[in-house]
Short mmCIF file of C-alpha atoms in Angstrom, two decimals:
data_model
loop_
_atom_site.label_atom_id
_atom_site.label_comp_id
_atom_site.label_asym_id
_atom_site.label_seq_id
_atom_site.Cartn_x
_atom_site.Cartn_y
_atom_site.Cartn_z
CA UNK A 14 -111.52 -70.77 -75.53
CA UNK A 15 -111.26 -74.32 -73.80
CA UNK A 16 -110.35 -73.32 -70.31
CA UNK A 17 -113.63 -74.88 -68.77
CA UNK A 18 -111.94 -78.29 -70.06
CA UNK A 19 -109.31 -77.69 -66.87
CA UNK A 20 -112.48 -77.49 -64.11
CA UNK A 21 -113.85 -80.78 -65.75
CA UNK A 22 -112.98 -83.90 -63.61
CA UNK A 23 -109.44 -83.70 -62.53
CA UNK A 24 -107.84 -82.39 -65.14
CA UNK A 25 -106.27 -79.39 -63.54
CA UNK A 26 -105.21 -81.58 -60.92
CA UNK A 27 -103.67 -83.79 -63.68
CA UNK A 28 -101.90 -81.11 -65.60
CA UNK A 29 -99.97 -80.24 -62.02
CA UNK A 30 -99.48 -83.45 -61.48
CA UNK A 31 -97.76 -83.49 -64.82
CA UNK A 32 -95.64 -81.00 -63.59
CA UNK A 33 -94.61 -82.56 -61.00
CA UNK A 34 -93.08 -85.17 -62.72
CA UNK A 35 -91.53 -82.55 -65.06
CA UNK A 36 -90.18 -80.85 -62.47
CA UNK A 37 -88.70 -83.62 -60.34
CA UNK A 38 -86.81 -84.91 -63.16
CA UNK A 39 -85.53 -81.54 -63.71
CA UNK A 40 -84.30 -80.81 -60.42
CA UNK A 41 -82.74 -84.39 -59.55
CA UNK A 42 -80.93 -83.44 -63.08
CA UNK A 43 -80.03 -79.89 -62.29
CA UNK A 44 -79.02 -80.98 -58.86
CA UNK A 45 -76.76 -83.25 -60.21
CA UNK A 46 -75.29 -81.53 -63.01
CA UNK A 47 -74.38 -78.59 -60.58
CA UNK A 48 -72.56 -80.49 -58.40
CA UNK A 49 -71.09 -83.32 -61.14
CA UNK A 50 -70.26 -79.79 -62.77
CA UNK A 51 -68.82 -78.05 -60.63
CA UNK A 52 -66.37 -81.07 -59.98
CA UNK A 53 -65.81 -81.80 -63.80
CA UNK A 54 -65.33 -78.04 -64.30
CA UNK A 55 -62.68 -77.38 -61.64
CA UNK A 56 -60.74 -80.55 -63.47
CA UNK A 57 -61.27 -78.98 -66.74
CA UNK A 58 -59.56 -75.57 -65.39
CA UNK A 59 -56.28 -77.52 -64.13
CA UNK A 60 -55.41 -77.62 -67.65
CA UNK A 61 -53.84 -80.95 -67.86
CA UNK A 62 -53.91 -82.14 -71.32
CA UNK A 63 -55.62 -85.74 -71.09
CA UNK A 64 -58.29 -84.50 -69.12
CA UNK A 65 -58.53 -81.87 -71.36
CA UNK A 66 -59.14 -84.32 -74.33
CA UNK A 67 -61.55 -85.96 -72.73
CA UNK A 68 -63.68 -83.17 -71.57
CA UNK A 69 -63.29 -81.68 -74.83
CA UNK A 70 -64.74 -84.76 -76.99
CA UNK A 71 -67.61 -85.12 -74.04
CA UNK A 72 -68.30 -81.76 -74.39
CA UNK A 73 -68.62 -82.06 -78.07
CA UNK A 74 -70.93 -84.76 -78.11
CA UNK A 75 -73.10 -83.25 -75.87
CA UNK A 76 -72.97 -80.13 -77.91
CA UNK A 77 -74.00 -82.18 -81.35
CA UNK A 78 -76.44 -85.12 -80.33
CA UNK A 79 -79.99 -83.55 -79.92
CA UNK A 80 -81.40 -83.95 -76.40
CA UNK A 81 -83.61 -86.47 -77.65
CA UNK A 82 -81.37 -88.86 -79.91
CA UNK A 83 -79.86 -88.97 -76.81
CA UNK A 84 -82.45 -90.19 -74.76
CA UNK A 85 -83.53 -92.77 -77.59
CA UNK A 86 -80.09 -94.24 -77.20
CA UNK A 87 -80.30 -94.32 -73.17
CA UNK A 88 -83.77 -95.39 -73.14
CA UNK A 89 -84.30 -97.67 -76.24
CA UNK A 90 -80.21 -98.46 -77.32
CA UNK A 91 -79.50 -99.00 -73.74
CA UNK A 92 -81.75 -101.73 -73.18
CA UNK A 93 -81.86 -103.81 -76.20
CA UNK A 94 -77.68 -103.47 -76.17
CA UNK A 95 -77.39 -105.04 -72.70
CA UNK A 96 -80.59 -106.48 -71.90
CA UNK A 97 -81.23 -104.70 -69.02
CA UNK A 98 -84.10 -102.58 -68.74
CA UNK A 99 -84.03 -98.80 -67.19
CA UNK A 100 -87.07 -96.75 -66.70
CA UNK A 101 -87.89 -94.14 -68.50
CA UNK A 102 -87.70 -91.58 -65.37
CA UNK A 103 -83.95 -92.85 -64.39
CA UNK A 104 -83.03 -92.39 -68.43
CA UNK A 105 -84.16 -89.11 -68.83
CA UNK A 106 -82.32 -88.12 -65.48
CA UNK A 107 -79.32 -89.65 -67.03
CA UNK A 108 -79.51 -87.95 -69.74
CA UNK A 109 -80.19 -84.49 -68.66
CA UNK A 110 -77.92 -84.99 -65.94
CA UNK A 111 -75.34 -86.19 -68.85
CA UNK A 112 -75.88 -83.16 -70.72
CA UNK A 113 -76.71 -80.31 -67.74
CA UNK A 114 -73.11 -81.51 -66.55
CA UNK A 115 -70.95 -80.78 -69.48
CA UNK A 116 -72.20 -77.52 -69.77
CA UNK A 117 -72.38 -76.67 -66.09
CA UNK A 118 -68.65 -78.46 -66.37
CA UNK A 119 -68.17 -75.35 -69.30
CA UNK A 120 -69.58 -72.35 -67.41
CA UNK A 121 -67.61 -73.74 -64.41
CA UNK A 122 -64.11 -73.59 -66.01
CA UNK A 123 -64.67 -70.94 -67.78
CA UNK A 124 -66.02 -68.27 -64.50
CA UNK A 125 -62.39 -70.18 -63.05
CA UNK A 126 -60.16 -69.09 -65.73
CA UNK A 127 -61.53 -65.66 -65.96
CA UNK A 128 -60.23 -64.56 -62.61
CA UNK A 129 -56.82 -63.03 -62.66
CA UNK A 130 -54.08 -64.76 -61.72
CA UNK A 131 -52.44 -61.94 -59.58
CA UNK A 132 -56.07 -61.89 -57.33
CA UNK A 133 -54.58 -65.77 -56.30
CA UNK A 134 -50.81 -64.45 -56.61
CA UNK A 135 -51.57 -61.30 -54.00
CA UNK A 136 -54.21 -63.22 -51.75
CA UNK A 137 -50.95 -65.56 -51.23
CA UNK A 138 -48.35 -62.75 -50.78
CA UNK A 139 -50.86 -61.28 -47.97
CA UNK A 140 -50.72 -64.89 -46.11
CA UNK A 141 -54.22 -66.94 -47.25
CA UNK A 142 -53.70 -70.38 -47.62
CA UNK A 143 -54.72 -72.22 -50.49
CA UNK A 144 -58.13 -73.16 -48.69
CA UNK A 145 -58.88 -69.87 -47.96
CA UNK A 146 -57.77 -68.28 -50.85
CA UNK A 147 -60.39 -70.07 -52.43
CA UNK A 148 -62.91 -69.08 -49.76
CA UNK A 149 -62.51 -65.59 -49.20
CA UNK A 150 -61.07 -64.58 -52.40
CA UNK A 151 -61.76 -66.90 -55.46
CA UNK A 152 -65.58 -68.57 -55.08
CA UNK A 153 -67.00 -65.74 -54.21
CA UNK A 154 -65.79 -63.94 -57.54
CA UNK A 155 -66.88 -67.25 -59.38
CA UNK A 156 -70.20 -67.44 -57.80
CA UNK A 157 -71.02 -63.89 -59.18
CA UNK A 158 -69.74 -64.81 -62.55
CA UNK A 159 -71.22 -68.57 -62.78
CA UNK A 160 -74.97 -66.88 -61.23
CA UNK A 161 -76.75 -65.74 -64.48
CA UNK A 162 -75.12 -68.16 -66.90
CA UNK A 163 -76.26 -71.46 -64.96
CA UNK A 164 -79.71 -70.14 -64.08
CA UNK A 165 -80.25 -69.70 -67.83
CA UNK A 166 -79.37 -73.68 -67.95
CA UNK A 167 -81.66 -74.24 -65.20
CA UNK A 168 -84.28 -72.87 -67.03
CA UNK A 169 -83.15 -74.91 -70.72
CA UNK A 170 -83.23 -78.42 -68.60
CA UNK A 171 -86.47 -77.30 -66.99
CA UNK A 172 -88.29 -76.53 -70.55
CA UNK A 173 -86.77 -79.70 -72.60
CA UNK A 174 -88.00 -81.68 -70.08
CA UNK A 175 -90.75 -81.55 -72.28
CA UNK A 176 -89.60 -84.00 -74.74
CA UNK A 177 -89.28 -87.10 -72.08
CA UNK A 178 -92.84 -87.76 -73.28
CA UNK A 179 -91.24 -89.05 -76.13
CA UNK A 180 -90.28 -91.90 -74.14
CA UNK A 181 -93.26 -92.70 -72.87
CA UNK A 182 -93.28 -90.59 -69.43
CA UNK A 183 -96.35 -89.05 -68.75
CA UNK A 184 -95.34 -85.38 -68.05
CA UNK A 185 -97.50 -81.97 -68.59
CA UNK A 186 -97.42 -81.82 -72.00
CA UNK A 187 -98.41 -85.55 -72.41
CA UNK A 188 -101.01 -85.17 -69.74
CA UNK A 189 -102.23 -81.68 -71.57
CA UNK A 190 -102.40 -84.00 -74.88
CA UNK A 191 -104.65 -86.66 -73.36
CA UNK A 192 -107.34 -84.11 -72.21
CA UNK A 193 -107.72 -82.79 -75.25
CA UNK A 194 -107.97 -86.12 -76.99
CA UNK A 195 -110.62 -86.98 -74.33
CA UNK A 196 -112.73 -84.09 -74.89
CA UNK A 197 -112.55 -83.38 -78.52
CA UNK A 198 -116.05 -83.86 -79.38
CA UNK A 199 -117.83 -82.33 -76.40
CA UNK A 200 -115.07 -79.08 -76.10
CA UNK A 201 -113.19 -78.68 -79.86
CA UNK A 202 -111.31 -75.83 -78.46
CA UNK A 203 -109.18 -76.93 -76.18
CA UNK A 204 -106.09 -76.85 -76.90
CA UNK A 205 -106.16 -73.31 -76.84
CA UNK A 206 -106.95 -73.44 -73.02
CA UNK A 207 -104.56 -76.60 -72.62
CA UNK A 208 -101.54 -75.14 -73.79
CA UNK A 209 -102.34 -72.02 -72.49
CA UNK A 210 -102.28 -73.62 -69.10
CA UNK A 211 -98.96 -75.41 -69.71
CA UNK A 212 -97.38 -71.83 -71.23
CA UNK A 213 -98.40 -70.52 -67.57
CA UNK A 214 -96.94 -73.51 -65.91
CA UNK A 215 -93.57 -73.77 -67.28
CA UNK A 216 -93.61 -70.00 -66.85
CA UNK A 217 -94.82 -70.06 -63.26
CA UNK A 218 -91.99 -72.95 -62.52
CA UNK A 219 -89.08 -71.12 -64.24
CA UNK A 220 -90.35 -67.42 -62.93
CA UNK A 221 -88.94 -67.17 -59.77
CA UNK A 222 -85.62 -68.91 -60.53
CA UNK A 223 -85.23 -66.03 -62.53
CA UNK A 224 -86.60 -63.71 -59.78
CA UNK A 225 -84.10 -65.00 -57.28
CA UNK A 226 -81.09 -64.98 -59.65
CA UNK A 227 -82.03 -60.91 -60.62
CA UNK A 228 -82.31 -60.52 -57.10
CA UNK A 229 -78.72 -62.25 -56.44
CA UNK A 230 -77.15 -59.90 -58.74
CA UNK A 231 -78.66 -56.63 -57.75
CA UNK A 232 -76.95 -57.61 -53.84
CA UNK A 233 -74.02 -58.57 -55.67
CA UNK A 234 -73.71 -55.61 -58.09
CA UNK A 235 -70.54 -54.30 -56.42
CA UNK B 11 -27.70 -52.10 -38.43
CA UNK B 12 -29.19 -55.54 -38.08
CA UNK B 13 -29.26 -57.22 -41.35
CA UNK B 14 -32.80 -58.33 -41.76
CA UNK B 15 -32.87 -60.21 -45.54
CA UNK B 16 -30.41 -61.72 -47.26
CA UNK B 17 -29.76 -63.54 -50.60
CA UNK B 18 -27.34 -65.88 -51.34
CA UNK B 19 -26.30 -67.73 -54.83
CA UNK B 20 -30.07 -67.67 -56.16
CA UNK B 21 -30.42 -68.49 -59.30
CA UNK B 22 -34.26 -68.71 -61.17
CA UNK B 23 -34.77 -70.41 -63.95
CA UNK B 24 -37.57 -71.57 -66.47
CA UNK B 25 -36.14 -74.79 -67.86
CA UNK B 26 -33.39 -73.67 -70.04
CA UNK B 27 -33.73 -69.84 -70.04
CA UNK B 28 -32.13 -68.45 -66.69
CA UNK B 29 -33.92 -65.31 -65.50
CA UNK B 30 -31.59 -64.54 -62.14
CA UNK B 31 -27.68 -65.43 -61.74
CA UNK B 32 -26.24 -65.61 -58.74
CA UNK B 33 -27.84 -62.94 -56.80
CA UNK B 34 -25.81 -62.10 -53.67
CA UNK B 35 -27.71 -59.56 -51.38
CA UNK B 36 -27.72 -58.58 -48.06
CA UNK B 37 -30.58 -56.16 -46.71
CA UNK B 38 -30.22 -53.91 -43.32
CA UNK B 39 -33.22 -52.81 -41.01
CA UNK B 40 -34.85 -49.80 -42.65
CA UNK B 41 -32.97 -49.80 -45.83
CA UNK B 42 -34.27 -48.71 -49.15
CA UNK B 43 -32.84 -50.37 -51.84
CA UNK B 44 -34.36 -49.17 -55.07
CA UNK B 45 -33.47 -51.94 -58.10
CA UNK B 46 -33.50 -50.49 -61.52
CA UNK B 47 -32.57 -52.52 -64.84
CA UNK B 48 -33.83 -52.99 -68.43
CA UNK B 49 -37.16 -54.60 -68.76
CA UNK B 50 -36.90 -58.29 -68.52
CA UNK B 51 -33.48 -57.90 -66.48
CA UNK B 52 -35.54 -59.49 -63.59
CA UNK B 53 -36.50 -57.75 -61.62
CA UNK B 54 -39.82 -58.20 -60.46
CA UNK B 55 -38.76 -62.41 -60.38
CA UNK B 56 -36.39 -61.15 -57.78
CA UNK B 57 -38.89 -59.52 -56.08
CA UNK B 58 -41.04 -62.56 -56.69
CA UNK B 59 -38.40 -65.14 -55.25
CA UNK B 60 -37.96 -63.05 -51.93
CA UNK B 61 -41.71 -63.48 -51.27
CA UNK B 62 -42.26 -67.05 -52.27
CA UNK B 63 -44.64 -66.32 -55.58
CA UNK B 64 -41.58 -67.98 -57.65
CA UNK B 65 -39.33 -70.92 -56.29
CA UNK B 66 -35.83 -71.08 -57.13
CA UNK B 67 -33.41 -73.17 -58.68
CA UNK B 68 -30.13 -72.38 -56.34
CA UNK B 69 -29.32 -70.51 -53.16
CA UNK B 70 -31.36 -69.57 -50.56
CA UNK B 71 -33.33 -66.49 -49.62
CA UNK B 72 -33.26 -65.96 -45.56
CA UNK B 73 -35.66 -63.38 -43.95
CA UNK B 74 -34.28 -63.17 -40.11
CA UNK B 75 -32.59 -65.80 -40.15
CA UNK B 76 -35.18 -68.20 -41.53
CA UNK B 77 -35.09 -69.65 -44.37
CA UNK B 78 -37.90 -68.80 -46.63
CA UNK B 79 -37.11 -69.91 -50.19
CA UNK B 80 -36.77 -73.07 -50.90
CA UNK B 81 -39.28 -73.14 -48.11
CA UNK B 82 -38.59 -75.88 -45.12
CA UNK B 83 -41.32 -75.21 -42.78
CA UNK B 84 -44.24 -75.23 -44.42
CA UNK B 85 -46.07 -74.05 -41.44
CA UNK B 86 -43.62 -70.83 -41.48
CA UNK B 87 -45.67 -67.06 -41.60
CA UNK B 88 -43.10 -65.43 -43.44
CA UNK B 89 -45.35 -64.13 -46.11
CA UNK B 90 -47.25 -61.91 -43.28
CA UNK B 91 -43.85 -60.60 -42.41
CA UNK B 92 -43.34 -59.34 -46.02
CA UNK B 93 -45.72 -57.13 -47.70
CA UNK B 94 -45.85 -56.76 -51.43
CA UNK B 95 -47.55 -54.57 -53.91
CA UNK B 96 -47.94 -55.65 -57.68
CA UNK B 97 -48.24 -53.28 -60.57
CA UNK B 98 -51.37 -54.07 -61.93
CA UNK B 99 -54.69 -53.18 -59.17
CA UNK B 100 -55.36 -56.44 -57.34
CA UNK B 101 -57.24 -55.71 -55.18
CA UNK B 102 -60.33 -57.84 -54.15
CA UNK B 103 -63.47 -56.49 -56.44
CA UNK B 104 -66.20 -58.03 -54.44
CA UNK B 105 -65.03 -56.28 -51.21
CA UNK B 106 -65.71 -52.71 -50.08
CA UNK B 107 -62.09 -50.91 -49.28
CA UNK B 108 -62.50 -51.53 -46.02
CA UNK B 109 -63.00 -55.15 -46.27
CA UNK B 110 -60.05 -55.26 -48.35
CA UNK B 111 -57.84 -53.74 -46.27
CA UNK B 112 -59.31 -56.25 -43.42
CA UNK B 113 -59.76 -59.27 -44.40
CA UNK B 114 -56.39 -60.46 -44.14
CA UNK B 115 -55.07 -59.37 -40.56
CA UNK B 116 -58.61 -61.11 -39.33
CA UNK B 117 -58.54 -64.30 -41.48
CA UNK B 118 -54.79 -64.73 -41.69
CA UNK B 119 -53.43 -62.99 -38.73
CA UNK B 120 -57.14 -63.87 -36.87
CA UNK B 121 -56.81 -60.31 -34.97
CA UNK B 122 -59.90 -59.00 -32.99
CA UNK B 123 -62.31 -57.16 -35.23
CA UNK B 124 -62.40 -53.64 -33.33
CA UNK B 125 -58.79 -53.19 -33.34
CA UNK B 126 -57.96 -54.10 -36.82
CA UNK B 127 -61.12 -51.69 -37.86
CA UNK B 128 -59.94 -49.01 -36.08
CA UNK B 129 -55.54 -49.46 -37.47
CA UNK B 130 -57.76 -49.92 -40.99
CA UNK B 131 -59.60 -46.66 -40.63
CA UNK B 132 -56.12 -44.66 -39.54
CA UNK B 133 -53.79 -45.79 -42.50
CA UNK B 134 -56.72 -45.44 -44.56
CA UNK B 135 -56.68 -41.92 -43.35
CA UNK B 136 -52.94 -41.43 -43.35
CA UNK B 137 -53.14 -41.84 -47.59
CA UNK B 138 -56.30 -39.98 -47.87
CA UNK B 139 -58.89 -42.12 -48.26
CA UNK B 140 -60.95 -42.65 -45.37
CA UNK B 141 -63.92 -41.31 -46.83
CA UNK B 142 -63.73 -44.40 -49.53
CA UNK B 143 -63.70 -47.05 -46.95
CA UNK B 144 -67.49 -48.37 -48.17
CA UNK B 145 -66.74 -48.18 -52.33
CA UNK B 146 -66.01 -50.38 -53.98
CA UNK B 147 -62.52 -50.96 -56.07
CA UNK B 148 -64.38 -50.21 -59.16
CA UNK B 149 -65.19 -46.71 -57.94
CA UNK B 150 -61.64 -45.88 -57.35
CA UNK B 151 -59.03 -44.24 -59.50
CA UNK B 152 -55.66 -46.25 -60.31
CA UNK B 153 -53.80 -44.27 -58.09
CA UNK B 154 -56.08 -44.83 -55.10
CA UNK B 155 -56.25 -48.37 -55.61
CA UNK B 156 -52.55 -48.44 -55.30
CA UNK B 157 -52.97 -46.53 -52.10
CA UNK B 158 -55.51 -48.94 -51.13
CA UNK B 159 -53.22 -51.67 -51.85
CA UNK B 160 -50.40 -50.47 -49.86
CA UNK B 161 -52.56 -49.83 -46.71
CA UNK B 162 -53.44 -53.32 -47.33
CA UNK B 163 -49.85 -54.89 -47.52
CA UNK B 164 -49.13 -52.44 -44.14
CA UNK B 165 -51.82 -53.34 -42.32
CA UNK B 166 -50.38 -56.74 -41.72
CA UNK B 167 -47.30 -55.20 -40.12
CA UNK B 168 -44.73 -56.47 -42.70
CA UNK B 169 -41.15 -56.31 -41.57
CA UNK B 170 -40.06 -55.89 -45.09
CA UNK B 171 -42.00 -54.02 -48.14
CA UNK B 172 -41.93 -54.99 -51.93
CA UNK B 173 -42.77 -52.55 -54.16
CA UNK B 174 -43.47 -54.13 -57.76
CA UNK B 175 -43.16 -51.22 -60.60
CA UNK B 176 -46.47 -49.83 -58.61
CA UNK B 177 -46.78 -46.92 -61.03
CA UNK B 178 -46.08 -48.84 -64.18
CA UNK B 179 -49.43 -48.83 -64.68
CA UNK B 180 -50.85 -45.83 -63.86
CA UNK B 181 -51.95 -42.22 -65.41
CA UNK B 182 -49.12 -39.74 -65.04
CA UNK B 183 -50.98 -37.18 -62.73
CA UNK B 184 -51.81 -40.06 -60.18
CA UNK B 185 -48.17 -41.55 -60.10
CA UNK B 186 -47.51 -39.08 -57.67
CA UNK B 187 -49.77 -39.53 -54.74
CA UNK B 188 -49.08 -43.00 -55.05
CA UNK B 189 -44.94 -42.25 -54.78
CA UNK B 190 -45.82 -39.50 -51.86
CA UNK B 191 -47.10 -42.14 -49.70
CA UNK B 192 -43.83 -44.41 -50.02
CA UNK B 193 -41.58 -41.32 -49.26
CA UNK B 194 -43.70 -41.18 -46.56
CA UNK B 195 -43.08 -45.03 -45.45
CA UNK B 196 -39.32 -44.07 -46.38
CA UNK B 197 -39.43 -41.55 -43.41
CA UNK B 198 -40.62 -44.01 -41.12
CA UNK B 199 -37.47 -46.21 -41.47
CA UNK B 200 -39.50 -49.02 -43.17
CA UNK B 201 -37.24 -51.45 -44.98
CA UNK B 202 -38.17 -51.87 -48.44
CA UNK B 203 -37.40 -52.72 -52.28
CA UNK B 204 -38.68 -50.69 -54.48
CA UNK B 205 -38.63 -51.83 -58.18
CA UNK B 206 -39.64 -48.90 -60.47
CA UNK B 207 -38.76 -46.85 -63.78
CA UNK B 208 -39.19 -43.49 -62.07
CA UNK B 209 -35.55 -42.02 -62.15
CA UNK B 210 -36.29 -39.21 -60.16
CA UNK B 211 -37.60 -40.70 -57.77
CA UNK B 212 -35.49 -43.75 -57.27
CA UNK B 213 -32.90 -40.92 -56.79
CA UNK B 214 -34.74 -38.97 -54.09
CA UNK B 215 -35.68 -42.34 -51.82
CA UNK B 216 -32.81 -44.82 -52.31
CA UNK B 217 -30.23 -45.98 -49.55
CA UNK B 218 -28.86 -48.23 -52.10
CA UNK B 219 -29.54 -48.59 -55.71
CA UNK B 220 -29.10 -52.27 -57.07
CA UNK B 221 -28.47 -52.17 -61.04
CA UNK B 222 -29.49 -55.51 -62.48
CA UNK B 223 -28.85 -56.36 -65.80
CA UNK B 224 -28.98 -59.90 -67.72
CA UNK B 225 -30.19 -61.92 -64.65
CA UNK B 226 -27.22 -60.55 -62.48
CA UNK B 227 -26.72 -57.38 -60.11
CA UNK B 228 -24.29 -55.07 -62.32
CA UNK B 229 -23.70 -52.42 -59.48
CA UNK B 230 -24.84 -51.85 -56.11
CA UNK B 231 -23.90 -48.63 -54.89
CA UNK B 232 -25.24 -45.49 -53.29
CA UNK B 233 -27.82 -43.27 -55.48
CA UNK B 234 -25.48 -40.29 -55.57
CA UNK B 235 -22.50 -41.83 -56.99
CA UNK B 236 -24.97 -44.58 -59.62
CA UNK B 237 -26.79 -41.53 -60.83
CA UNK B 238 -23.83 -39.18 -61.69
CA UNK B 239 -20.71 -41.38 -62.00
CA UNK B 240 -22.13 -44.91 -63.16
CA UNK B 241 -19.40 -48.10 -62.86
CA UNK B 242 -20.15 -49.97 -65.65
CA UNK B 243 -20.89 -49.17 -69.16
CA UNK B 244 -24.00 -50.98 -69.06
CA UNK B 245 -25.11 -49.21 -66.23
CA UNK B 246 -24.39 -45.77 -68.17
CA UNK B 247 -26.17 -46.87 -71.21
CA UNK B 248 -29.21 -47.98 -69.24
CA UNK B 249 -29.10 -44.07 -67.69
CA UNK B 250 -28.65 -42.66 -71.40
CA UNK B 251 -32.05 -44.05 -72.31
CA UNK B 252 -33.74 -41.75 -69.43
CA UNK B 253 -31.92 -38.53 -70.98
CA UNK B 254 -32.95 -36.58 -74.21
CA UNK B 255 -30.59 -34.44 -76.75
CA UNK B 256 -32.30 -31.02 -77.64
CA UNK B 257 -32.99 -31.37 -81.12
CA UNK B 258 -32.93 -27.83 -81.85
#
């Protein structure tokens, strides 16, 4: 089946390492996008109209350019436009940062705008100031809301990560690629085992974001 | 009686549509005034422009003396001295009752946590509902979130209730318990105004029924003498619309 490729050498030690890479990428990006998001979505719910225009066509543009045409711009357009050069790692944060933002930006507003008005209008006839209006009353009620909807985009920047290979960084899947170019005469089989061991990877990195956000929402529940 | 609100010359206005006239008003320590009018005669913006949730274009609304609308002093805690309840539930739905009902005398008011507990746990008990104090608002009926709600405007000690069309919004069988418990406050000597549609029962509780119509108080007289013998035409007309003609 090709898993006895993984015990030859170091390539187990090479797929983690892979994974590693993935994964800090993906959580200097998510990091950022949460909090750039969070910002860029509590703008967004002010409803002012320029800011609303230009959230709206950043949004969009996000929304249309594939992850990866936009990583060819950052990491190829980029440098031959200006002449400076930026590594591949800092592009790809860039980019997923770029993109993780406008949609954290999204889920943001949208949790805002979905509580009531009258929960700010009676939290301020009972005496809360704005500050802890928003404390007590109004994050709390967003949290809850925003929970499932920007774990699921945790997990969406953690899996495209996959495609920064495509830029040259040496992630999992790259990694996972090389081994079985190394050893396709003496093991033809595997990349069966190799993938299989990435499958389990991504899965094992994503699981227990997933197992932490069911296990925010059961406390939650009322 | 001490005179504990008063209104004078307000006006409210949304940029070229004027809501409230020239509202002259004068409130007395545990008065009831009940104000009744045709929908979108304002009266919940009055009610609104007494507790701050609406500024105002003219005139002043004073609360003992103070000031309160336009507001001077910012720093000012008249909004703990005047408890309001809104027609639609509003309550907080990630807090238990209890919480609810506590969390603003110990954030706002910062009041020690055993004695507001134990003040929650008694009103909660005067309207029934002490054995609800860990559900959560979801669980509850409309009519016991308006109880809820109420317990949580009184626990802050208001000096002055508003009352917001409270049963606007509820089933007909649970309009009742929710009126019971503000006859009850009614028999305490609160002061309060009390905007609702419930004829019957702005009759049976009003000191003083204010009749607002177009943006302006129309009448202001005593329930006896609005409900059978009526001023103003307008007033009458708005009274017709509560009565039926057998058909057969």
């Amino acid at each position: 089946m090709g898993f006895d490729v993984l015990l030859k050498g170091k390539n187990m030690l090479r797929l983690l390492e892979g994974l590693g890479v993935a994964m800090k990428i993906s959580l200097v990006s998510v990091v950022i996008s949460i909090f750039l998001g969070i910002i860029v979505g509590m703008l967004m719910s002010q409803k002012k109209p320029l800011i609303n225009v230009v959230t709206r066509i950043y949004l969009e543009i996000v929304r249309i350019m594939p992850q990866l045409v936009l990583l060819f711009i950052v990491f190829f357009g980029f440098t031959k436009l200006t002449g400076k050069n930026i590594s591949a790692e800092l592009s790809s944060i860039i980019v997923f940062s770029f993109w993780g933002t406008a949609e954290m930006a999204d889920l943001v507003r949208g949790s805002l705008l979905s509580i009531p008005m009258i929960q700010y209008e009676s939290s301020k006839a009972l005496g809360f100031s704005r500050l802890q209006t928003y404390i007590y009353i109004i994050i709390p009620q967003v949290a809850r809301r925003l929970l499932p909807l920007s774990i699921n985009l945790i997990t969406r920047m953690i899996k495209t990560t996959s495609l920064i290979m495509m830029i040259g960084i040496v992630e999992v899947l790259k990694t996972g690629q090389q081994i079985i170019e190394a050893n396709r005469k003496t093991s033809p089989g595997a990349a069966f085992g190799i993938f299989a061991t990435i499958f389990l990877l991504y899965f094992l990195a994503c699981w227990p974001i997933s197992c932490l956000s069911k296990y925010l929402e059961k406390r939650w529940e009322n | 009686m001490e005179e504990i609100l008063k209104i004078e010359h307000l006006k409210k206005s949304f940029d070229d549509l004027t809501i409230l006239e020239d509202i002259n008003l004068s409130v007395k320590k545990g008065e009831v005034l009940v104000v009744v009018g045709p929908s979108g005669c304002g009266k919940s913006t009055l009610l609104r422009c007494i507790n701050g949730l609406e500024d105002i274009q003219e005139g002043k609304v004073i609360l003992e003396g103070n000031i309160i609308n336009p507001l001077v002093d910012r720093k000012s805690k008249y909004r703990e001295k005047i408890g309001m309840v809104f027609q639609s539930y509003d309550l907080f739905p990630h807090k238990s009752i209890l919480e609810n009902v506590m969390l603003a005398p110990l954030k706002v008011q910062k009041r020690k946590k055993d004695e507001v507990k134990k003040e929650a746990e008694q009103l909660l008990d005067r309207v029934g509902l002490l054995s609800k104090v860990s559900n959560y608002p979801r669980q509850l009926s409309g009519g016991q979130k308006q109880r809820v709600a109420i317990v949580r405007a009184l626990i802050m000690h208001p000096e002055i209730l508003l009352f917001d069309e409270v049963t606007a919004a509820l089933d007909p069988e649970m309009v009742r318990e929710v009126l019971d418990v503000i006859l009850n406050l009614a028999k305490q000597q609160r002061t309060m105004l009390i905007v609702t549609h419930e004829m019957a029962f702005a009759k049976a509780i009003a000191d003083r029924v204010i009749f607002l119509d177009g943006g302006s108080i129309v009448e202001d007289s005593d329930p006896t003498s609005f409900f059978t013998a009526p001023k103003t035409d307008r007033a009458r007309k708005f009274l017709n619309t509560f009565e039926f003609e057998k058909v057969h």
